[in-house]
PDB file of C-alpha atoms in Angstrom:
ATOM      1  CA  UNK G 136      -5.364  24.257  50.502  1.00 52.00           C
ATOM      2  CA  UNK G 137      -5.555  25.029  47.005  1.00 60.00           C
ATOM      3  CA  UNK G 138      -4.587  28.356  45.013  1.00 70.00           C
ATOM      4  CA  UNK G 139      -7.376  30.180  43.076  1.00 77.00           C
ATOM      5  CA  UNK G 140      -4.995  29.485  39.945  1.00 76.00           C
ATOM      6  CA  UNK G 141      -4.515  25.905  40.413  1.00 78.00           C
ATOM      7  CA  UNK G 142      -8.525  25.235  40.845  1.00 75.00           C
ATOM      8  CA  UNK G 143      -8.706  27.029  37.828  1.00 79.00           C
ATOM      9  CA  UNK G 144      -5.795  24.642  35.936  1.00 78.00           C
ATOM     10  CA  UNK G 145      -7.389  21.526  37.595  1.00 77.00           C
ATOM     11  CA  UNK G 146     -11.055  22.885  35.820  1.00 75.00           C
ATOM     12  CA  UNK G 147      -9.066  23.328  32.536  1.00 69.00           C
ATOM     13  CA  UNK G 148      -7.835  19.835  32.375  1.00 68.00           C
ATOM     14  CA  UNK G 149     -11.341  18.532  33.326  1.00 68.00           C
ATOM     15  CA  UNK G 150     -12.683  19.803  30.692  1.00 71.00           C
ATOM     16  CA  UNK G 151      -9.955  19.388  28.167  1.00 63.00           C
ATOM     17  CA  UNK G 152     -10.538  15.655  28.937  1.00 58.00           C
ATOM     18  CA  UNK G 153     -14.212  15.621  29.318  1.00 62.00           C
ATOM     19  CA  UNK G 154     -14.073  17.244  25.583  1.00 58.00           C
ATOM     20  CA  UNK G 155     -11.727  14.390  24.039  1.00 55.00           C
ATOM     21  CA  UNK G 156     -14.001  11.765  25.879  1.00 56.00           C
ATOM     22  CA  UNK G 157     -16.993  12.740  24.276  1.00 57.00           C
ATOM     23  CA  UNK G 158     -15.530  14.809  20.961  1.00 57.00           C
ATOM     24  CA  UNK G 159     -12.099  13.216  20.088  1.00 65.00           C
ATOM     25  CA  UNK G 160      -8.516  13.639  19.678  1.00 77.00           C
ATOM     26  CA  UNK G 161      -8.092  17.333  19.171  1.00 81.00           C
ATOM     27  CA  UNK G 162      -5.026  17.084  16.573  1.00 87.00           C
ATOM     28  CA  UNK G 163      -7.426  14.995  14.204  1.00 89.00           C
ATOM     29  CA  UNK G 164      -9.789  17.666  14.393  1.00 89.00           C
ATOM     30  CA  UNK G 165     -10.133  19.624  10.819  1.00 91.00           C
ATOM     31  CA  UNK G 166      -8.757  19.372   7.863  1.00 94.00           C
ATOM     32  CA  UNK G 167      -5.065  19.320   7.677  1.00 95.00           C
ATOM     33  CA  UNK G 168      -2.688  20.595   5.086  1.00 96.00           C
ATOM     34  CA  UNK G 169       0.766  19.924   4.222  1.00 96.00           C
ATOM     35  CA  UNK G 170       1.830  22.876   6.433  1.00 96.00           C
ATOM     36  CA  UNK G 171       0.007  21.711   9.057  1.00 96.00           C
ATOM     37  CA  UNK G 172       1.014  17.542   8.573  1.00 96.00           C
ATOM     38  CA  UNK G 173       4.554  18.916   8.636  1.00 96.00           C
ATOM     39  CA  UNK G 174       4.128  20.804  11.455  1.00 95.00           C
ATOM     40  CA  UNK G 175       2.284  18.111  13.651  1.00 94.00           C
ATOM     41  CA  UNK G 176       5.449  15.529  12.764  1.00 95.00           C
ATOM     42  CA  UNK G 177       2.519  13.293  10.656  1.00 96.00           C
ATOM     43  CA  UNK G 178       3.550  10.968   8.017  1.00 97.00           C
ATOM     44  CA  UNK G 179       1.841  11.212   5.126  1.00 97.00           C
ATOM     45  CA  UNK G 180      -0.700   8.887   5.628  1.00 97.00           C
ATOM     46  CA  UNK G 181      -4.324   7.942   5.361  1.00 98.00           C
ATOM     47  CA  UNK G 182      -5.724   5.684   8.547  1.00 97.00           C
ATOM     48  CA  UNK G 183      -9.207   4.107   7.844  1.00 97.00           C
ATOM     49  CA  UNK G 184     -10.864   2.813  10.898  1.00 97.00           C
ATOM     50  CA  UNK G 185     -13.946  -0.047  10.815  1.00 96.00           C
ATOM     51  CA  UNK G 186     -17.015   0.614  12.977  1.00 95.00           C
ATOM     52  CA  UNK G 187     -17.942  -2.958  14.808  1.00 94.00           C
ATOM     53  CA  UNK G 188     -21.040  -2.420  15.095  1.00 94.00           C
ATOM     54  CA  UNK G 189     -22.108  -1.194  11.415  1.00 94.00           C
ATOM     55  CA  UNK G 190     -19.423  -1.879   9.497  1.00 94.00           C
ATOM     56  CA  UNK G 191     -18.941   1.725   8.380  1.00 95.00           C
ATOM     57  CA  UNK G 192     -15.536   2.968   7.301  1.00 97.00           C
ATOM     58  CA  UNK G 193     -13.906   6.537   8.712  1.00 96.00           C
ATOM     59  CA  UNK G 194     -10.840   8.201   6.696  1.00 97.00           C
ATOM     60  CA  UNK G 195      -8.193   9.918   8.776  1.00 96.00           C
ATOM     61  CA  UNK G 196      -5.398  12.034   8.252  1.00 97.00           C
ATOM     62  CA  UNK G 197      -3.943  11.450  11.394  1.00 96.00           C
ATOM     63  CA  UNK G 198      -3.369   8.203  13.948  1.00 94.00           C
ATOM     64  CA  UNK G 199      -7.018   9.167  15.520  1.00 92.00           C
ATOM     65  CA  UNK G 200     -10.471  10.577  15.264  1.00 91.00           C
ATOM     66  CA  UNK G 201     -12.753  13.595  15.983  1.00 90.00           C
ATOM     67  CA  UNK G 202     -16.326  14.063  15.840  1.00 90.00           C
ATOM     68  CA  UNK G 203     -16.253  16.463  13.130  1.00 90.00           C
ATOM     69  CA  UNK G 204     -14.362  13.817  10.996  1.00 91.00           C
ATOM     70  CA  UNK G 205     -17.295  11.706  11.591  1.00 93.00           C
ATOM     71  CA  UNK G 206     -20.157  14.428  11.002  1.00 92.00           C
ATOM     72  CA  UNK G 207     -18.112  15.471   7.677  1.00 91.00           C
ATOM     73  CA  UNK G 208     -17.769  11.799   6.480  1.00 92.00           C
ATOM     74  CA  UNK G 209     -21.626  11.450   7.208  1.00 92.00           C
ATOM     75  CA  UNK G 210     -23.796  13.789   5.483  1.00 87.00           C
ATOM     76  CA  UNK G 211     -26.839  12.651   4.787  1.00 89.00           C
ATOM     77  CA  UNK G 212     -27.302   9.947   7.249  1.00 90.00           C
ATOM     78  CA  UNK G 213     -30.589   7.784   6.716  1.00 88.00           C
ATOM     79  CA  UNK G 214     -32.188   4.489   8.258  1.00 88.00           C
ATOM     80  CA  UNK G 215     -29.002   2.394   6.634  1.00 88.00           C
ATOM     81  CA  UNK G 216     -26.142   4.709   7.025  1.00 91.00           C
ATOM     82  CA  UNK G 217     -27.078   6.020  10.502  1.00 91.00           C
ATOM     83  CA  UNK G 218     -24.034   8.265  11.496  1.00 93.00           C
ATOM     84  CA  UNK G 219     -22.394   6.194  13.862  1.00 93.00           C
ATOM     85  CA  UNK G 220     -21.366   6.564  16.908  1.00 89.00           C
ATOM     86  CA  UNK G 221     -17.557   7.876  18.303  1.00 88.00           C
ATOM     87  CA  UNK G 222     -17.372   5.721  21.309  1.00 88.00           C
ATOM     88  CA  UNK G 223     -13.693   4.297  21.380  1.00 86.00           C
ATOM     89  CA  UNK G 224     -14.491   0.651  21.519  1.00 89.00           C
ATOM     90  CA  UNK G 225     -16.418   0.833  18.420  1.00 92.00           C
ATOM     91  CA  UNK G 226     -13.944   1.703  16.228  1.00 94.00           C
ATOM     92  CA  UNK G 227     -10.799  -0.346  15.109  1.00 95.00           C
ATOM     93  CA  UNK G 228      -8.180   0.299  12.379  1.00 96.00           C
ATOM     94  CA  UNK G 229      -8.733  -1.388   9.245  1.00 96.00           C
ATOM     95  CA  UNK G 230      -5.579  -0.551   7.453  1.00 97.00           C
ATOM     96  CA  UNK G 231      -3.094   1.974   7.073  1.00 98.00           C
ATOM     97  CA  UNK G 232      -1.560   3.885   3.925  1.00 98.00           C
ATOM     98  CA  UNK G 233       1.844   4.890   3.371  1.00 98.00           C
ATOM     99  CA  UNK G 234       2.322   7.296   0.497  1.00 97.00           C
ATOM    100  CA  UNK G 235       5.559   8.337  -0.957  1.00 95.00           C
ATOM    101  CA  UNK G 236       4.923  12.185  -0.290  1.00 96.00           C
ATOM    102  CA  UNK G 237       2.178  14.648   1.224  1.00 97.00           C
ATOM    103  CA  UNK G 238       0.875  15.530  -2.081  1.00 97.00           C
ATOM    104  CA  UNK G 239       0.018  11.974  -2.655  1.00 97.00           C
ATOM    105  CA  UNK G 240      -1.657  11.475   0.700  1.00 97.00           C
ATOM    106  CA  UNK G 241      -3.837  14.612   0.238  1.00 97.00           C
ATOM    107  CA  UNK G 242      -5.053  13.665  -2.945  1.00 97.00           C
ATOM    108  CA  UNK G 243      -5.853   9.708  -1.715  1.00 98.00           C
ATOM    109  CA  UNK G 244      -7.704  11.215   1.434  1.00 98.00           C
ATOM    110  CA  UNK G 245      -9.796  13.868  -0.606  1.00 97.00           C
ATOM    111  CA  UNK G 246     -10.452  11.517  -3.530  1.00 97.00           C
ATOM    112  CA  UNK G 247     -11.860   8.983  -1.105  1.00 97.00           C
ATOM    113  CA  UNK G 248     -14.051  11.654   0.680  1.00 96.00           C
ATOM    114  CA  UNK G 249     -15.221  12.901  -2.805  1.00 96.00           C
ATOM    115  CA  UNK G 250     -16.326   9.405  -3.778  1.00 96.00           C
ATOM    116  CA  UNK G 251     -18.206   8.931  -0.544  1.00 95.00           C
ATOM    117  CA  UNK G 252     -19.851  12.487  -1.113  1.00 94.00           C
ATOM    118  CA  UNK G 253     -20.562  11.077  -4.645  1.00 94.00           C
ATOM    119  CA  UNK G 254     -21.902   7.754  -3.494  1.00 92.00           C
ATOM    120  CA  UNK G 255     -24.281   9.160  -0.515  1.00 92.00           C
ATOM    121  CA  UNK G 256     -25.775  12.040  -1.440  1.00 93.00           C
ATOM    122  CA  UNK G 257     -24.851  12.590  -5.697  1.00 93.00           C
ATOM    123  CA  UNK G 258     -25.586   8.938  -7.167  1.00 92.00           C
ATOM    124  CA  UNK G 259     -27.008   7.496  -3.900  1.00 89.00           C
ATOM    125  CA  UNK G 260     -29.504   5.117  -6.408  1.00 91.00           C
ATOM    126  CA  UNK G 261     -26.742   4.055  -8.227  1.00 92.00           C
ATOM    127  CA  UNK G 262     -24.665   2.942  -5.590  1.00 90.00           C
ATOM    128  CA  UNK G 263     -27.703   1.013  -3.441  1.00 89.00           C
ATOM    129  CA  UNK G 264     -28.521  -0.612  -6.876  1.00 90.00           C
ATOM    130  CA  UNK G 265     -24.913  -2.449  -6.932  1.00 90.00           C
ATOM    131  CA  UNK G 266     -25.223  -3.334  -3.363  1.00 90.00           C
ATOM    132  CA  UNK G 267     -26.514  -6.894  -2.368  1.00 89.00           C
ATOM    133  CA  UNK G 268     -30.257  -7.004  -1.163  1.00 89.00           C
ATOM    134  CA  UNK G 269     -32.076  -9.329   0.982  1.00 87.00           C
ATOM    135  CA  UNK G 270     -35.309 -10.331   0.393  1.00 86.00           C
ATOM    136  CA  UNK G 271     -37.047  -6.981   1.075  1.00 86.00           C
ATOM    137  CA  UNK G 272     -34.875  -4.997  -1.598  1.00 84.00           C
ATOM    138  CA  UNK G 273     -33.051  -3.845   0.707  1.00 86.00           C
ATOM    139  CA  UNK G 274     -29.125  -3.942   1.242  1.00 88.00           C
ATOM    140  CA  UNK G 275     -28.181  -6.367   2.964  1.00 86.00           C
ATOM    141  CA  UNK G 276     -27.119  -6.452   6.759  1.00 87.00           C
ATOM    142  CA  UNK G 277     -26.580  -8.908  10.017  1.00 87.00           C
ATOM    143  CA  UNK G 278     -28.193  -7.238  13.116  1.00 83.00           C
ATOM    144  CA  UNK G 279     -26.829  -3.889  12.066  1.00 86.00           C
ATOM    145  CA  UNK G 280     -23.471  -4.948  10.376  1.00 92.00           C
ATOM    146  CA  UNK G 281     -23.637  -3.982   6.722  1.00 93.00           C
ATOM    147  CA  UNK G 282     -20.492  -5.118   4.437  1.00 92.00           C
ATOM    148  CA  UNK G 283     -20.899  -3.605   1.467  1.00 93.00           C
ATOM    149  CA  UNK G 284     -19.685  -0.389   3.499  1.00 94.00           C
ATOM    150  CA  UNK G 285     -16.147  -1.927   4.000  1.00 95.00           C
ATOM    151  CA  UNK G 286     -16.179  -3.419   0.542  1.00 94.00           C
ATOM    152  CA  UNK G 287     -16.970   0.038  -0.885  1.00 95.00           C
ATOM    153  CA  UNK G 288     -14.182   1.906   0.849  1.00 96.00           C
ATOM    154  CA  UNK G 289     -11.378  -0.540   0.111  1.00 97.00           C
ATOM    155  CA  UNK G 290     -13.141  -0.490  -3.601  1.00 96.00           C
ATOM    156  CA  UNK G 291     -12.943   3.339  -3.493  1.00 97.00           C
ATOM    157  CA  UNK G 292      -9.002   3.044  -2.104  1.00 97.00           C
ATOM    158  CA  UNK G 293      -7.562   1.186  -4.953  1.00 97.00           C
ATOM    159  CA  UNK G 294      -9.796   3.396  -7.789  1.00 97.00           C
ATOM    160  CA  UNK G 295      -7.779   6.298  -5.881  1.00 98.00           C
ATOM    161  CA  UNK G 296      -4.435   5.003  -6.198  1.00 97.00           C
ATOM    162  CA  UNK G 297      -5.026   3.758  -9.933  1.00 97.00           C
ATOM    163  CA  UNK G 298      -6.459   6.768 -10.726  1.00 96.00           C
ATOM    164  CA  UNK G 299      -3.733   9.357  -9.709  1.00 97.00           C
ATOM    165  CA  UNK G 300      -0.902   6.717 -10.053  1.00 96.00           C
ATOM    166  CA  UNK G 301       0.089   6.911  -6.989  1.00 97.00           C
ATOM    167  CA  UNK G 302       3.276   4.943  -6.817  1.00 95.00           C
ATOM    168  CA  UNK G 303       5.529   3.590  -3.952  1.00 95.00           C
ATOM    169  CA  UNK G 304       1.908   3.375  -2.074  1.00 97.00           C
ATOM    170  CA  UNK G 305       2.719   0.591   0.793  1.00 97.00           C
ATOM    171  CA  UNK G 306      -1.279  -0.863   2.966  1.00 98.00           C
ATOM    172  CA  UNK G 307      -0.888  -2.081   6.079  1.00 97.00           C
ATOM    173  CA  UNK G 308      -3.667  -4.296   6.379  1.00 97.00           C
ATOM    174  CA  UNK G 309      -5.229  -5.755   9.935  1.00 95.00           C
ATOM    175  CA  UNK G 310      -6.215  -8.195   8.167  1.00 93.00           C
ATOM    176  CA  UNK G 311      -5.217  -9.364   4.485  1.00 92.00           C
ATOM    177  CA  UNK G 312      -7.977 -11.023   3.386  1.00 93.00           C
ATOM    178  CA  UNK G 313      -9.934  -7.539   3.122  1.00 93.00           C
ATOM    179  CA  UNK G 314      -8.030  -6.396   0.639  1.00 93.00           C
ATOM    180  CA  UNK G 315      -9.624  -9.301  -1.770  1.00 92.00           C
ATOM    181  CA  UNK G 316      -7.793 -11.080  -4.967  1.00 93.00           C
ATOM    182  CA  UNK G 317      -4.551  -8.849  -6.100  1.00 93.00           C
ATOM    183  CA  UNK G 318      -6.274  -8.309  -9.892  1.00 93.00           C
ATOM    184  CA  UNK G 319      -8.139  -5.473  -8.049  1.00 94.00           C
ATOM    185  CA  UNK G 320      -5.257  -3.980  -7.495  1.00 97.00           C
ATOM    186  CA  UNK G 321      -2.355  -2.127  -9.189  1.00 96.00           C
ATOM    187  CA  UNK G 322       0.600  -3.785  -8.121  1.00 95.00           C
ATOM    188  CA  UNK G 323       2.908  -1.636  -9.695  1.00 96.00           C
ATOM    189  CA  UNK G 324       1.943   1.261  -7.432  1.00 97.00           C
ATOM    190  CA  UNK G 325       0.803  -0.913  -4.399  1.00 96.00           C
ATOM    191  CA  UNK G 326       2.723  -3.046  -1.576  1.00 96.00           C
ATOM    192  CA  UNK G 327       0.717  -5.053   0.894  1.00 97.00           C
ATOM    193  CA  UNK G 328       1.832  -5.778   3.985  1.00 96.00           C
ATOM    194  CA  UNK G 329       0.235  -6.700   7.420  1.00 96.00           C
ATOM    195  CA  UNK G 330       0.033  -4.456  10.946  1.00 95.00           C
ATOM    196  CA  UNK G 331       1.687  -5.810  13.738  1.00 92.00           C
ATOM    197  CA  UNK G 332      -0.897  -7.315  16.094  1.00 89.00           C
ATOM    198  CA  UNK G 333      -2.701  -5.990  18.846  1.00 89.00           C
ATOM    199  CA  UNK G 334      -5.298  -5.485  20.877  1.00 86.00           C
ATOM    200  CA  UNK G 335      -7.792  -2.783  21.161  1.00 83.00           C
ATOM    201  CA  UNK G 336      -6.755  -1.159  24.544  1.00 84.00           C
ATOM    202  CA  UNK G 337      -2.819  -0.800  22.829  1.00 88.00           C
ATOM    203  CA  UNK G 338      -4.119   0.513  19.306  1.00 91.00           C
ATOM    204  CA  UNK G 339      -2.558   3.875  19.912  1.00 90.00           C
ATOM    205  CA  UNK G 340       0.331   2.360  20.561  1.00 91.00           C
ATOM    206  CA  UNK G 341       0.269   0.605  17.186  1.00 94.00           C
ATOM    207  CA  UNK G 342      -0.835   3.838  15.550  1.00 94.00           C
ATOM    208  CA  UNK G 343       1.865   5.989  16.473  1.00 93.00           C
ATOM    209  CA  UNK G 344       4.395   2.993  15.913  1.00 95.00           C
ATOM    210  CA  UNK G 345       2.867   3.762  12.316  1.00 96.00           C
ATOM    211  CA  UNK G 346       3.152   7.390  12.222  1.00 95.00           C
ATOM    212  CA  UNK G 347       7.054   6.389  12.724  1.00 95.00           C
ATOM    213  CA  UNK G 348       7.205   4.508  10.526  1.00 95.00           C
ATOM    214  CA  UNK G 349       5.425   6.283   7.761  1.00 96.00           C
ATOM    215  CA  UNK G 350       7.763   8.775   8.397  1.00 96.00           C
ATOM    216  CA  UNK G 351      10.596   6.587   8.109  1.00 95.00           C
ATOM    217  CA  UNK G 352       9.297   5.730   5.105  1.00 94.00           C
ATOM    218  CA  UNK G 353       9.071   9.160   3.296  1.00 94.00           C
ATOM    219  CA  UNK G 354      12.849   9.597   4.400  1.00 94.00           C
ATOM    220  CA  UNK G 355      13.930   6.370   2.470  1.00 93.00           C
ATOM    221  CA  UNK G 356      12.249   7.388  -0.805  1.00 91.00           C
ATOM    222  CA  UNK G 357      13.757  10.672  -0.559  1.00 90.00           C
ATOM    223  CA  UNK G 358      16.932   9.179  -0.223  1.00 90.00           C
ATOM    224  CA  UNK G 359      16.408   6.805  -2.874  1.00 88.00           C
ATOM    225  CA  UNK G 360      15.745   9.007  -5.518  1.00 85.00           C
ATOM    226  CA  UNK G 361      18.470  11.696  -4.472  1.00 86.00           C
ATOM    227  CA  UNK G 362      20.834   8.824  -4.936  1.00 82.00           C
ATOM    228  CA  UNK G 363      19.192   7.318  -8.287  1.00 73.00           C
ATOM    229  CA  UNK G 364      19.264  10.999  -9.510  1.00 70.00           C
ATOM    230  CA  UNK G 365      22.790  12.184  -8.492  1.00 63.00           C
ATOM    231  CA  UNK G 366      23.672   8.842 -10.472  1.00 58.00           C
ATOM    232  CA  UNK G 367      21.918   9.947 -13.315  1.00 60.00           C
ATOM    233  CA  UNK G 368      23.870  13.600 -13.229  1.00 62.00           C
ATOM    234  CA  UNK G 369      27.102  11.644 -12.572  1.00 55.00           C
ATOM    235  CA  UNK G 370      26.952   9.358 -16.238  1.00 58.00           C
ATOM    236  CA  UNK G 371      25.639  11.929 -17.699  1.00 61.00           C
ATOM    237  CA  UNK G 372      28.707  14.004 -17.121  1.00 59.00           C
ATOM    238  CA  UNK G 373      30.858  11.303 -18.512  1.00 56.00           C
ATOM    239  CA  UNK G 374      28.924  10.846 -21.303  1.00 61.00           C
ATOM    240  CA  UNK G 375      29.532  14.602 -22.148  1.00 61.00           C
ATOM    241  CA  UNK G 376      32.955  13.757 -21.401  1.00 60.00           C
ATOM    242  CA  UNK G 377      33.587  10.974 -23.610  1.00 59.00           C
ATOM    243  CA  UNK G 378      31.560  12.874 -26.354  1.00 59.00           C
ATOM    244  CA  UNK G 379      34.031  15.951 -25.844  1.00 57.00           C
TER     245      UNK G 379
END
């Protein structure tokens, strides 16, 4: 026989997991600050996951997705941008983004949602205009599968990153070919590497192997320039020395 307050607990967690079935992850829900990146143990990061079935492209914060990120990244949703779906199996990781510091990954991830604003609802001619049409005028697309939507975000991605210099930027790529010929792409700023692979029932096990690493990452630039600047401190010393 149960307790009134464990029928109550066992309601809770129903619905707490009813909620992330149909809504999400609840840590990717809303936007997140440094404070609150920090205070979640994220790396600063930016995930972007592929939609199967359309070929649409969702930016994350965080090693998952909500259905607000979804709603937010899809405005003004029309016969060939439908807002997709947030079904699990639709939606794999395209590639991952280490930056060197939190500032950096803010500024990637709202840069690439101010381009999509700008694309979809500001210059929404414009951009259909550079897309490639069949033989309706229309952009092009396999059964529902449209590329250009991939092709745009990775575009959008490296514009960021040249844009705002954003250096010591390492991609994790599920596949390498997507990032297209290396003259796109400021390799001064920019390392490519691949993720390790997987399969889609483990990817949040490969995620959060990421989110490790990314913060791994962050701790070995830090040290890196604490060391490169206490060396700088150190000769300049002896040059005052020597000049003394």
């Amino acid at each position: 026989m149960r307790l009134s307050a464990e029928k109550r607990m066992r309601k809770h967690l129903l619905e707490q997991l009813k909620a992330r079935k149909i809504l999400g992850a609840r840590v990717a829900q809303g936007y997140k600050t440094k404070e609150d990146l920090q205070r979640l143990n994220m790396a600063p990061q930016v995930f972007m996951f592929k939609n199967l079935f359309s070929g649409q492209v969702l930016y994350s914060q965080v090693p998952a997705y909500h259905q607000d990120q979804i709603d937010a990244s899809f405005p003004r949703p029309n016969w060939e941008n439908r807002r997709p779906a947030r079904r699990n199996d639709l939606w794999r990781v395209m590639c991952v983004v280490n930056f060197a510091n939190y500032d950096y990954a803010i500024a990637a991830y709202d840069g690439l949602m101010k381009l999509r604003q700008v694309r979809d609802i500001h210059k929404a001619k414009e951009a259909k205009s550079m897309r490639r049409k069949n033989d309706e005028g229309n952009t092009w697309y396999y059964g529902q599968y449209r590329p250009s939507h991939s092709q745009e975000a990775i575009a959008d991605l490296a514009h960021v990153i040249d844009e705002f210099e954003l250096e010591n930027t390492k991609i994790f790529w599920e596949n390498t070919w997507r990032k297209g010929d290396d003259s796109h792409w400021r390799l001064d700023l920019i390392e490519h590497d691949s993720l390790p692979p997987f399969t889609g029932k483990f990817q949040s096990v490969v995620l959060d192997e990421m989110r490790l690493r990314g913060l791994d990452f962050v701790k070995e630039i830090r040290e890196a320039t604490e060391e490169s600047s206490g060396v700088e401190e150190a000769s300049s010393e002896v040059n005052e020395e020597a000049v003394a």
